[in-house]
Amino acid sequence: MNTNKRISATIFFFFLLGILGSIVAHPSVSVVIDSKGNIFYSDLSRVWMISPNGDKKVVVDDVHTHELWLSEDDKLYGEDVRNQGNNYRHKVWVRLPDGTIEDEISWRDGYPDEYSDYSFVRDDEGRSYVLDRPNKRIKVYRDQEEVHSYAISKFEGSPRWHALSPGGDIFVSFEGFIVRISEKSTEKFAESLIERTSEFDWVGDHHALMGMWFDGEEELNVALFSGQRVIKVKKDGSAEEVYHSDEEWSVTGGAFAKDGSVVLLEFSNSNSVRLRKIAEDGTSTILS
């Protein structure tokens, strides 16, 4: 991509940010795969499904969704956050396996952080882990009742995203580092993670780290949006590159399929969206 095209694409992207609102206008971070192998992702205007045979269709239309969560019985959850001038409103929706779409939380005024009472980071026992950004803590809910909380106020900066490992540890990304919350401690897990390529040097620190997910060894994968790559942060805190994006694309989220392949969600610096599947042997296929 030449310099003039990149400058034009960047200007267009920031124009979109001005339309959607600086708080919520960033790429989505979630890819989820149901028990049948269907893949779901959001392009910020709708939620798509790609079936195992490659068919692609919209399954939830007209929603501004950043995160998705899929229950064990294949119920798909997401949010819809809308800008209304200088104000926001939002709701939480659920898509049932038969395609029916219902509201779990009906439309209400304000941005989700004003409530901090729901999350798409949940465990198999029904608990949800809410990132309360204004108060810098993780709140644990069961049946809409707060049952525990973890303070992260000792860490400087703004918490951005969080993830729950299969073993029960909570990981929270800040602007350039990641915190791990375990039963025994709350401490920095990885530092100095912000990096930029020439194609994505316009990405601010608050969006430099995006989606986080786990592999079969329960090691953390982190999308470095500003660096066009994914790193694996091992249990000892050391990091290595495992995937990278090329040209105008950069990864924002991912998920592992049952066959061991990884599905990466990638956004371009002109705000296009695609899925890329990488097999265990390294073969890369564009799914959308």
Short mmCIF file of C-alpha atoms in Angstrom, two decimals:
data_model
loop_
_atom_site.label_atom_id
_atom_site.label_comp_id
_atom_site.label_asym_id
_atom_site.label_seq_id
_atom_site.Cartn_x
_atom_site.Cartn_y
_atom_site.Cartn_z
CA MET A 1 0.00 0.00 0.00
CA ASN A 2 1.64 3.28 -1.08
CA THR A 3 1.95 6.35 1.17
CA ASN A 4 -0.86 8.37 -0.44
CA LYS A 5 -3.30 5.47 -0.20
CA ARG A 6 -2.36 4.86 3.42
CA ILE A 7 -2.85 8.53 4.32
CA SER A 8 -6.26 8.54 2.60
CA ALA A 9 -7.28 5.34 4.38
CA THR A 10 -6.20 6.73 7.73
CA ILE A 11 -8.14 9.96 7.19
CA PHE A 12 -11.22 7.94 6.26
CA PHE A 13 -10.87 5.78 9.36
CA PHE A 14 -10.68 8.83 11.62
CA PHE A 15 -13.70 10.27 9.81
CA LEU A 16 -15.58 7.13 10.81
CA LEU A 17 -14.40 7.55 14.39
CA GLY A 18 -15.90 11.01 14.43
CA ILE A 19 -19.25 9.66 13.23
CA LEU A 20 -19.46 6.76 15.66
CA GLY A 21 -17.99 8.47 18.68
CA SER A 22 -14.48 8.26 20.04
CA ILE A 23 -15.36 5.98 22.95
CA VAL A 24 -16.98 3.08 21.15
CA ALA A 25 -15.55 3.42 17.65
CA HIS A 26 -12.87 0.78 17.60
CA PRO A 27 -12.71 -2.68 16.03
CA SER A 28 -14.56 -5.60 17.55
CA VAL A 29 -12.44 -8.11 19.44
CA SER A 30 -14.42 -11.35 19.50
CA VAL A 31 -14.58 -14.49 17.39
CA VAL A 32 -16.65 -17.37 18.78
CA ILE A 33 -17.26 -20.86 17.43
CA ASP A 34 -20.30 -22.94 18.38
CA SER A 35 -20.62 -26.70 18.89
CA LYS A 36 -21.42 -27.24 15.19
CA GLY A 37 -18.36 -25.34 13.99
CA ASN A 38 -20.21 -22.17 12.97
CA ILE A 39 -18.04 -19.06 13.36
CA PHE A 40 -19.53 -15.75 14.54
CA TYR A 41 -18.01 -12.27 14.37
CA SER A 42 -19.07 -8.61 14.23
CA ASP A 43 -18.15 -5.93 11.70
CA LEU A 44 -19.61 -3.21 14.01
CA SER A 45 -22.80 -3.01 11.96
CA ARG A 46 -24.03 -6.61 12.07
CA VAL A 47 -23.04 -10.07 13.27
CA TRP A 48 -22.08 -12.66 10.66
CA MET A 49 -22.00 -16.44 10.74
CA ILE A 50 -19.78 -18.61 8.56
CA SER A 51 -20.79 -22.27 8.49
CA PRO A 52 -18.30 -25.17 8.21
CA ASN A 53 -19.07 -25.44 4.48
CA GLY A 54 -18.17 -21.77 3.97
CA ASP A 55 -21.66 -20.26 3.67
CA LYS A 56 -21.82 -16.76 5.11
CA LYS A 57 -24.88 -14.88 6.31
CA VAL A 58 -25.99 -12.12 8.67
CA VAL A 59 -27.53 -13.54 11.85
CA VAL A 60 -27.98 -10.33 13.88
CA ASP A 61 -28.52 -7.20 11.81
CA ASP A 62 -28.09 -3.53 12.68
CA VAL A 63 -26.10 -3.88 15.92
CA HIS A 64 -22.95 -2.03 16.99
CA THR A 65 -21.27 -4.91 18.78
CA HIS A 66 -17.69 -5.14 20.06
CA GLU A 67 -17.77 -8.34 22.11
CA LEU A 68 -19.52 -11.70 21.77
CA TRP A 69 -19.99 -14.59 24.17
CA LEU A 70 -21.30 -18.06 23.38
CA SER A 71 -22.82 -20.28 26.07
CA GLU A 72 -22.36 -24.04 26.23
CA ASP A 73 -25.83 -24.48 24.72
CA ASP A 74 -24.93 -22.20 21.79
CA LYS A 75 -26.75 -19.05 22.86
CA LEU A 76 -24.95 -16.07 21.36
CA TYR A 77 -24.77 -12.86 23.39
CA GLY A 78 -23.70 -9.35 22.34
CA GLU A 79 -24.36 -5.69 22.89
CA ASP A 80 -25.61 -2.77 20.82
CA VAL A 81 -24.08 0.59 21.77
CA ARG A 82 -25.35 3.71 20.01
CA ASN A 83 -24.20 7.30 19.95
CA GLN A 84 -26.92 9.97 20.20
CA GLY A 85 -25.16 13.29 19.82
CA ASN A 86 -23.15 13.64 23.01
CA ASN A 87 -25.03 10.81 24.72
CA TYR A 88 -25.19 7.02 24.44
CA ARG A 89 -27.70 4.24 24.85
CA HIS A 90 -27.18 0.50 24.82
CA LYS A 91 -28.79 -2.91 25.18
CA VAL A 92 -27.71 -6.55 25.45
CA TRP A 93 -29.17 -9.08 23.02
CA VAL A 94 -29.14 -12.87 22.83
CA ARG A 95 -29.56 -15.05 19.74
CA LEU A 96 -31.00 -18.48 20.47
CA PRO A 97 -29.87 -21.58 18.51
CA ASP A 98 -33.10 -21.50 16.48
CA GLY A 99 -32.26 -17.96 15.28
CA THR A 100 -34.66 -16.11 17.59
CA ILE A 101 -33.24 -12.82 18.89
CA GLU A 102 -34.30 -11.45 22.26
CA ASP A 103 -33.21 -8.62 24.54
CA GLU A 104 -31.47 -9.70 27.73
CA ILE A 105 -31.18 -6.05 28.81
CA SER A 106 -33.57 -3.65 27.07
CA TRP A 107 -32.50 -0.26 25.72
CA ARG A 108 -31.32 2.08 28.45
CA ASP A 109 -29.64 5.47 28.45
CA GLY A 110 -25.93 5.85 28.98
CA TYR A 111 -22.73 4.05 28.10
CA PRO A 112 -22.14 0.54 29.54
CA ASP A 113 -19.38 1.82 31.84
CA GLU A 114 -21.96 3.94 33.63
CA TYR A 115 -23.59 0.72 34.84
CA SER A 116 -20.76 -1.87 34.79
CA ASP A 117 -23.28 -4.62 35.54
CA TYR A 118 -22.83 -7.06 32.66
CA SER A 119 -20.00 -8.72 30.80
CA PHE A 120 -19.25 -11.12 27.98
CA VAL A 121 -16.50 -12.73 30.02
CA ARG A 122 -18.29 -15.58 31.79
CA ASP A 123 -17.55 -19.01 33.19
CA ASP A 124 -19.37 -22.33 32.89
CA GLU A 125 -20.92 -21.95 36.34
CA GLY A 126 -22.90 -18.86 35.41
CA ARG A 127 -20.64 -16.19 36.88
CA SER A 128 -19.84 -13.07 34.85
CA TYR A 129 -16.67 -11.03 35.28
CA VAL A 130 -17.35 -7.33 34.81
CA LEU A 131 -14.54 -4.87 34.11
CA ASP A 132 -15.53 -1.77 36.07
CA ARG A 133 -13.23 0.68 34.29
CA PRO A 134 -14.21 3.87 36.17
CA ASN A 135 -13.45 2.26 39.55
CA LYS A 136 -10.62 0.03 38.29
CA ARG A 137 -11.84 -3.31 39.58
CA ILE A 138 -13.23 -6.64 38.40
CA LYS A 139 -16.70 -7.38 39.76
CA VAL A 140 -17.93 -10.96 39.81
CA TYR A 141 -21.68 -11.44 39.39
CA ARG A 142 -23.90 -14.47 39.84
CA ASP A 143 -27.59 -14.11 38.96
CA GLN A 144 -27.23 -10.31 38.75
CA GLU A 145 -25.83 -10.14 42.28
CA GLU A 146 -22.25 -9.06 42.95
CA VAL A 147 -20.51 -11.81 44.90
CA HIS A 148 -16.87 -10.72 44.77
CA SER A 149 -14.54 -8.02 43.46
CA TYR A 150 -10.84 -7.63 42.69
CA ALA A 151 -9.15 -4.23 42.92
CA ILE A 152 -6.76 -3.22 40.13
CA SER A 153 -6.47 0.43 41.19
CA LYS A 154 -2.79 0.10 42.10
CA PHE A 155 -1.88 -0.10 38.41
CA GLU A 156 -1.46 3.14 36.48
CA GLY A 157 -3.44 3.83 33.35
CA SER A 158 -6.79 2.75 32.02
CA PRO A 159 -7.88 -0.92 31.95
CA ARG A 160 -9.04 -1.85 28.46
CA TRP A 161 -10.04 -5.52 27.98
CA HIS A 162 -10.14 -8.66 30.09
CA ALA A 163 -10.30 -12.43 29.67
CA LEU A 164 -10.85 -15.48 31.86
CA SER A 165 -8.56 -18.48 31.48
CA PRO A 166 -9.94 -22.04 31.61
CA GLY A 167 -8.11 -22.39 34.93
CA GLY A 168 -9.88 -19.39 36.45
CA ASP A 169 -7.22 -16.66 36.26
CA ILE A 170 -8.35 -13.22 35.09
CA PHE A 171 -6.20 -11.22 32.68
CA VAL A 172 -6.68 -7.47 32.26
CA SER A 173 -4.96 -5.40 29.58
CA PHE A 174 -3.89 -1.83 30.24
CA GLU A 175 -2.13 0.57 27.89
CA GLY A 176 0.95 -1.52 27.21
CA PHE A 177 0.87 -4.20 29.89
CA ILE A 178 -1.26 -7.05 31.20
CA VAL A 179 -2.26 -7.86 34.78
CA ARG A 180 -3.01 -11.39 35.99
CA ILE A 181 -5.42 -11.98 38.87
CA SER A 182 -5.12 -15.39 40.50
CA GLU A 183 -6.28 -16.81 43.81
CA LYS A 184 -2.94 -15.90 45.37
CA SER A 185 -2.02 -12.54 43.84
CA THR A 186 -2.74 -9.65 41.50
CA GLU A 187 0.37 -8.66 39.59
CA LYS A 188 1.75 -7.51 36.27
CA PHE A 189 2.07 -10.44 33.91
CA ALA A 190 3.64 -8.88 30.81
CA GLU A 191 4.98 -5.39 30.11
CA SER A 192 6.19 -3.13 27.28
CA LEU A 193 3.77 -4.60 24.75
CA ILE A 194 3.00 -1.51 22.68
CA GLU A 195 4.57 -1.55 19.24
CA ARG A 196 3.63 0.02 15.92
CA THR A 197 4.18 -0.73 12.28
CA SER A 198 4.20 1.96 9.61
CA GLU A 199 0.72 0.87 8.49
CA PHE A 200 -0.78 1.17 11.99
CA ASP A 201 1.25 3.94 13.58
CA TRP A 202 -1.96 5.98 13.98
CA VAL A 203 -3.38 3.59 16.61
CA GLY A 204 -3.45 5.15 20.08
CA ASP A 205 -2.10 3.41 23.16
CA HIS A 206 -5.64 2.73 24.42
CA HIS A 207 -6.36 0.56 21.37
CA ALA A 208 -2.90 -0.93 20.88
CA LEU A 209 -3.83 -4.20 22.67
CA MET A 210 -7.14 -5.73 21.67
CA GLY A 211 -8.60 -9.25 21.92
CA MET A 212 -7.23 -11.97 24.23
CA TRP A 213 -7.92 -15.71 24.03
CA PHE A 214 -6.36 -19.01 25.15
CA ASP A 215 -4.87 -22.00 23.38
CA GLY A 216 -5.10 -25.66 24.37
CA GLU A 217 -2.26 -25.21 26.84
CA GLU A 218 -4.14 -22.35 28.54
CA GLU A 219 -1.53 -19.86 27.40
CA LEU A 220 -2.64 -16.33 26.59
CA ASN A 221 -2.81 -15.03 23.01
CA VAL A 222 -2.95 -11.24 22.65
CA ALA A 223 -3.78 -9.24 19.52
CA LEU A 224 -1.37 -6.33 19.16
CA PHE A 225 -3.52 -4.20 16.86
CA SER A 226 -0.93 -1.47 16.46
CA GLY A 227 1.81 -4.03 15.79
CA GLN A 228 -0.05 -6.23 13.26
CA ARG A 229 0.67 -9.44 15.11
CA VAL A 230 -0.41 -11.87 17.81
CA ILE A 231 1.85 -12.79 20.68
CA LYS A 232 1.60 -15.76 23.02
CA VAL A 233 2.40 -14.85 26.60
CA LYS A 234 3.56 -18.01 28.30
CA LYS A 235 2.85 -18.88 31.90
CA ASP A 236 6.25 -17.54 32.97
CA GLY A 237 5.46 -14.15 31.38
CA SER A 238 7.77 -14.52 28.37
CA ALA A 239 6.27 -13.69 24.98
CA GLU A 240 6.71 -14.82 21.39
CA GLU A 241 5.05 -14.01 18.08
CA VAL A 242 2.66 -16.70 16.87
CA TYR A 243 0.76 -14.98 14.02
CA HIS A 244 1.07 -11.78 12.05
CA SER A 245 -0.98 -9.75 9.59
CA ASP A 246 0.27 -8.25 6.33
CA GLU A 247 -0.19 -5.07 4.31
CA GLU A 248 -3.24 -3.03 5.42
CA TRP A 249 -4.61 -5.69 7.81
CA SER A 250 -4.17 -6.20 11.53
CA VAL A 251 -5.60 -8.78 13.91
CA THR A 252 -8.01 -7.70 16.68
CA GLY A 253 -9.22 -11.05 18.03
CA GLY A 254 -9.23 -14.78 17.53
CA ALA A 255 -10.37 -18.23 18.62
CA PHE A 256 -9.15 -21.79 18.30
CA ALA A 257 -11.26 -24.37 16.48
CA LYS A 258 -11.59 -28.03 17.48
CA ASP A 259 -9.19 -29.09 14.69
CA GLY A 260 -6.41 -27.00 16.22
CA SER A 261 -6.57 -24.20 13.67
CA VAL A 262 -6.92 -20.58 14.73
CA VAL A 263 -9.47 -18.15 13.30
CA LEU A 264 -8.26 -14.55 13.30
CA LEU A 265 -10.46 -11.47 13.09
CA GLU A 266 -8.68 -8.77 11.09
CA PHE A 267 -9.54 -5.13 10.42
CA SER A 268 -7.90 -2.97 7.77
CA ASN A 269 -6.84 0.62 8.19
CA SER A 270 -9.71 1.53 5.84
CA ASN A 271 -12.16 -0.22 8.22
CA SER A 272 -12.80 -3.39 6.22
CA VAL A 273 -13.21 -6.70 8.09
CA ARG A 274 -12.21 -10.26 7.29
CA LEU A 275 -11.64 -13.65 8.92
CA ARG A 276 -8.48 -15.64 8.29
CA LYS A 277 -8.05 -19.28 9.28
CA ILE A 278 -4.58 -20.69 9.89
CA ALA A 279 -4.24 -24.46 10.06
CA GLU A 280 -1.79 -26.22 12.35
CA ASP A 281 0.55 -26.72 9.38
CA GLY A 282 0.57 -22.94 8.76
CA THR A 283 -1.75 -22.91 5.75
CA SER A 284 -3.66 -19.61 5.69
CA THR A 285 -7.16 -19.27 4.19
CA ILE A 286 -9.32 -16.13 3.91
CA LEU A 287 -12.84 -17.04 5.04
CA SER A 288 -14.51 -13.66 4.37
#
